[in-house]
Amino acid sequence: MIQRIQTVYLLIVAGLFIALMFLPVAVLQSGSQFYSFEVSGLNTVAQSSELVYPTWSLMAIDVIIVLLSFVIIFMYKKRVFQMRMCVFNALLMIGFCALFGFYIWQFGKSPELTGMKLNIRIWAAFPLIALVLNYLAIRNIGADETLVRSLERLR
């Protein structure tokens, strides 16, 4: 299980999305007020951090992606189902990116954040990196499946 490269890819995917739970993805500035956009919501950046706008749907998708990545790792005996679950995980990652963009767009339309300046952090690239790693895992699982099927034909 751990000796397969797709396991490493899926562990990195899970690690990237776990890191996203704790890192600020973007910083928004409206006048003299700063806001930190994290997966859990939009928080004020001050001595006492206050949750201004919760984004629980992003957090839920993040947790589902992490859990699904770990579940996929332990399905190594059912490679076809494992590939299908990886495709579903990739669709969740695309949905995560789309929802992130939607929330940024919503914050831009908000009356409290008029004249908003957006500063996206490097952590915002983690879902795209995870998407590429998930694709590589799908390819390697497919390669394992073709290898096993070719060896079955030799018997």
mmCIF file of C-alpha atoms in Angstrom:
data_model
loop_
_atom_site.group_PDB
_atom_site.id
_atom_site.type_symbol
_atom_site.label_atom_id
_atom_site.label_comp_id
_atom_site.label_asym_id
_atom_site.label_seq_id
_atom_site.Cartn_x
_atom_site.Cartn_y
_atom_site.Cartn_z
ATOM 1 C CA MET A 1 0.000 0.000 0.000
ATOM 2 C CA ILE A 2 2.574 2.641 1.028
ATOM 3 C CA GLN A 3 5.067 1.399 -1.562
ATOM 4 C CA ARG A 4 2.763 2.569 -4.358
ATOM 5 C CA ILE A 5 3.464 6.080 -5.662
ATOM 6 C CA GLN A 6 -0.244 6.924 -5.846
ATOM 7 C CA THR A 7 -0.431 6.502 -2.078
ATOM 8 C CA VAL A 8 2.202 9.203 -1.694
ATOM 9 C CA TYR A 9 0.295 11.442 -4.108
ATOM 10 C CA LEU A 10 -2.933 10.998 -2.181
ATOM 11 C CA LEU A 11 -1.199 11.623 1.161
ATOM 12 C CA ILE A 12 0.184 14.884 -0.220
ATOM 13 C CA VAL A 13 -3.310 15.822 -1.455
ATOM 14 C CA ALA A 14 -4.690 15.232 2.035
ATOM 15 C CA GLY A 15 -1.813 17.188 3.573
ATOM 16 C CA LEU A 16 -2.365 20.172 1.287
ATOM 17 C CA PHE A 17 -6.050 20.352 2.141
ATOM 18 C CA ILE A 18 -5.318 19.924 5.863
ATOM 19 C CA ALA A 19 -2.902 22.859 5.589
ATOM 20 C CA LEU A 20 -5.633 24.910 3.876
ATOM 21 C CA MET A 21 -7.783 24.548 6.991
ATOM 22 C CA PHE A 22 -5.288 26.521 9.036
ATOM 23 C CA LEU A 23 -3.752 29.000 6.586
ATOM 24 C CA PRO A 24 -5.271 32.267 5.347
ATOM 25 C CA VAL A 25 -6.006 31.932 1.643
ATOM 26 C CA ALA A 26 -6.427 35.649 0.964
ATOM 27 C CA VAL A 27 -6.280 39.000 2.729
ATOM 28 C CA LEU A 28 -8.872 41.638 1.858
ATOM 29 C CA GLN A 29 -8.431 45.327 2.580
ATOM 30 C CA SER A 30 -11.308 47.768 2.696
ATOM 31 C CA GLY A 31 -10.106 51.219 3.710
ATOM 32 C CA SER A 32 -8.114 50.786 6.900
ATOM 33 C CA GLN A 33 -9.816 47.512 7.834
ATOM 34 C CA PHE A 34 -8.145 44.184 7.005
ATOM 35 C CA TYR A 35 -9.940 40.862 6.652
ATOM 36 C CA SER A 36 -8.433 37.377 6.493
ATOM 37 C CA PHE A 37 -10.223 34.907 4.242
ATOM 38 C CA GLU A 38 -9.755 31.369 5.492
ATOM 39 C CA VAL A 39 -11.583 28.179 4.601
ATOM 40 C CA SER A 40 -13.749 28.597 7.697
ATOM 41 C CA GLY A 41 -14.792 32.160 6.837
ATOM 42 C CA LEU A 42 -13.926 35.834 6.592
ATOM 43 C CA ASN A 43 -12.289 37.083 9.794
ATOM 44 C CA THR A 44 -11.195 40.531 10.893
ATOM 45 C CA VAL A 45 -7.478 41.011 11.378
ATOM 46 C CA ALA A 46 -7.265 42.736 14.734
ATOM 47 C CA GLN A 47 -6.380 42.018 18.334
ATOM 48 C CA SER A 48 -9.684 40.198 18.775
ATOM 49 C CA SER A 49 -10.365 38.244 15.601
ATOM 50 C CA GLU A 50 -14.055 38.148 14.756
ATOM 51 C CA LEU A 51 -15.807 35.919 12.247
ATOM 52 C CA VAL A 52 -17.581 38.277 9.850
ATOM 53 C CA TYR A 53 -18.888 35.854 7.229
ATOM 54 C CA PRO A 54 -18.783 32.067 7.760
ATOM 55 C CA THR A 55 -18.029 29.852 4.758
ATOM 56 C CA TRP A 56 -18.921 26.464 6.182
ATOM 57 C CA SER A 57 -19.499 24.985 2.753
ATOM 58 C CA LEU A 58 -15.813 25.474 1.898
ATOM 59 C CA MET A 59 -14.833 23.869 5.188
ATOM 60 C CA ALA A 60 -17.186 20.931 4.571
ATOM 61 C CA ILE A 61 -15.800 20.316 1.077
ATOM 62 C CA ASP A 62 -12.260 20.566 2.469
ATOM 63 C CA VAL A 63 -12.968 17.951 5.155
ATOM 64 C CA ILE A 64 -14.673 15.645 2.639
ATOM 65 C CA ILE A 65 -11.671 15.860 0.296
ATOM 66 C CA VAL A 66 -9.268 14.990 3.127
ATOM 67 C CA LEU A 67 -11.357 12.066 4.361
ATOM 68 C CA LEU A 68 -11.946 10.774 0.839
ATOM 69 C CA SER A 69 -8.217 10.886 0.098
ATOM 70 C CA PHE A 70 -7.521 8.699 3.111
ATOM 71 C CA VAL A 71 -10.352 6.303 2.203
ATOM 72 C CA ILE A 72 -9.044 6.009 -1.355
ATOM 73 C CA ILE A 73 -5.620 4.977 -0.063
ATOM 74 C CA PHE A 74 -7.083 1.957 1.737
ATOM 75 C CA MET A 75 -9.073 0.764 -1.297
ATOM 76 C CA TYR A 76 -5.955 -0.579 -2.992
ATOM 77 C CA LYS A 77 -7.540 -3.969 -3.750
ATOM 78 C CA LYS A 78 -10.389 -2.401 -5.742
ATOM 79 C CA ARG A 79 -8.439 -0.385 -8.273
ATOM 80 C CA VAL A 80 -11.297 0.476 -10.649
ATOM 81 C CA PHE A 81 -13.425 1.770 -7.772
ATOM 82 C CA GLN A 82 -10.349 3.573 -6.457
ATOM 83 C CA MET A 83 -9.973 5.372 -9.797
ATOM 84 C CA ARG A 84 -13.641 6.362 -9.778
ATOM 85 C CA MET A 85 -13.332 7.752 -6.278
ATOM 86 C CA CYS A 86 -10.252 9.718 -7.359
ATOM 87 C CA VAL A 87 -12.284 11.232 -10.209
ATOM 88 C CA PHE A 88 -15.008 12.160 -7.712
ATOM 89 C CA ASN A 89 -12.333 13.688 -5.468
ATOM 90 C CA ALA A 90 -11.060 15.717 -8.438
ATOM 91 C CA LEU A 91 -14.594 16.984 -9.074
ATOM 92 C CA LEU A 92 -14.803 18.035 -5.429
ATOM 93 C CA MET A 93 -11.519 19.916 -5.808
ATOM 94 C CA ILE A 94 -12.833 21.728 -8.885
ATOM 95 C CA GLY A 95 -15.980 22.561 -6.921
ATOM 96 C CA PHE A 96 -13.824 23.855 -4.067
ATOM 97 C CA CYS A 97 -11.974 26.197 -6.446
ATOM 98 C CA ALA A 98 -15.247 27.392 -8.002
ATOM 99 C CA LEU A 99 -16.803 28.027 -4.591
ATOM 100 C CA PHE A 100 -13.687 29.897 -3.484
ATOM 101 C CA GLY A 101 -13.969 32.143 -6.547
ATOM 102 C CA PHE A 102 -17.685 32.646 -5.872
ATOM 103 C CA TYR A 103 -17.013 33.768 -2.300
ATOM 104 C CA ILE A 104 -14.353 36.230 -3.467
ATOM 105 C CA TRP A 105 -16.853 37.587 -6.005
ATOM 106 C CA GLN A 106 -19.522 37.861 -3.283
ATOM 107 C CA PHE A 107 -17.151 39.721 -0.989
ATOM 108 C CA GLY A 108 -16.432 42.180 -3.814
ATOM 109 C CA LYS A 109 -20.144 42.942 -4.096
ATOM 110 C CA SER A 110 -20.595 43.375 -0.333
ATOM 111 C CA PRO A 111 -21.413 46.947 0.803
ATOM 112 C CA GLU A 112 -19.070 46.656 3.829
ATOM 113 C CA LEU A 113 -16.129 45.893 1.549
ATOM 114 C CA THR A 114 -16.429 48.743 -0.952
ATOM 115 C CA GLY A 115 -13.129 49.537 -2.639
ATOM 116 C CA MET A 116 -11.791 46.121 -1.675
ATOM 117 C CA LYS A 117 -8.185 45.211 -2.448
ATOM 118 C CA LEU A 118 -7.496 41.513 -2.719
ATOM 119 C CA ASN A 119 -4.163 39.952 -1.815
ATOM 120 C CA ILE A 120 -4.182 36.241 -2.613
ATOM 121 C CA ARG A 121 -1.651 34.147 -0.705
ATOM 122 C CA ILE A 122 0.477 31.375 -2.177
ATOM 123 C CA TRP A 123 -1.656 28.846 -0.271
ATOM 124 C CA ALA A 124 -4.465 29.488 -2.768
ATOM 125 C CA ALA A 125 -2.497 27.358 -5.252
ATOM 126 C CA PHE A 126 -2.741 24.283 -3.003
ATOM 127 C CA PRO A 127 -6.039 23.036 -4.530
ATOM 128 C CA LEU A 128 -4.573 23.270 -8.033
ATOM 129 C CA ILE A 129 -1.431 21.414 -6.974
ATOM 130 C CA ALA A 130 -3.610 18.788 -5.288
ATOM 131 C CA LEU A 131 -5.673 18.462 -8.461
ATOM 132 C CA VAL A 132 -2.531 17.687 -10.473
ATOM 133 C CA LEU A 133 -1.372 15.159 -7.863
ATOM 134 C CA ASN A 134 -4.814 13.544 -7.886
ATOM 135 C CA TYR A 135 -4.584 13.226 -11.682
ATOM 136 C CA LEU A 136 -1.171 11.570 -11.330
ATOM 137 C CA ALA A 137 -2.653 9.147 -8.785
ATOM 138 C CA ILE A 138 -5.434 8.264 -11.237
ATOM 139 C CA ARG A 139 -2.875 7.562 -13.962
ATOM 140 C CA ASN A 140 -0.764 5.354 -11.697
ATOM 141 C CA ILE A 141 -3.785 3.426 -10.430
ATOM 142 C CA GLY A 142 -4.754 2.837 -14.064
ATOM 143 C CA ALA A 143 -1.226 1.639 -14.828
ATOM 144 C CA ASP A 144 -1.439 -0.819 -11.917
ATOM 145 C CA GLU A 145 -4.775 -2.101 -13.200
ATOM 146 C CA THR A 146 -3.429 -2.685 -16.728
ATOM 147 C CA LEU A 147 -0.395 -4.459 -15.290
ATOM 148 C CA VAL A 148 -2.559 -6.783 -13.189
ATOM 149 C CA ARG A 149 -4.857 -7.526 -16.142
ATOM 150 C CA SER A 150 -1.907 -8.256 -18.416
ATOM 151 C CA LEU A 151 -0.483 -10.697 -15.874
ATOM 152 C CA GLU A 152 -3.869 -12.434 -15.570
ATOM 153 C CA ARG A 153 -3.855 -13.069 -19.326
ATOM 154 C CA LEU A 154 -0.549 -14.922 -19.057
ATOM 155 C CA ARG A 155 -1.968 -17.598 -16.759
#
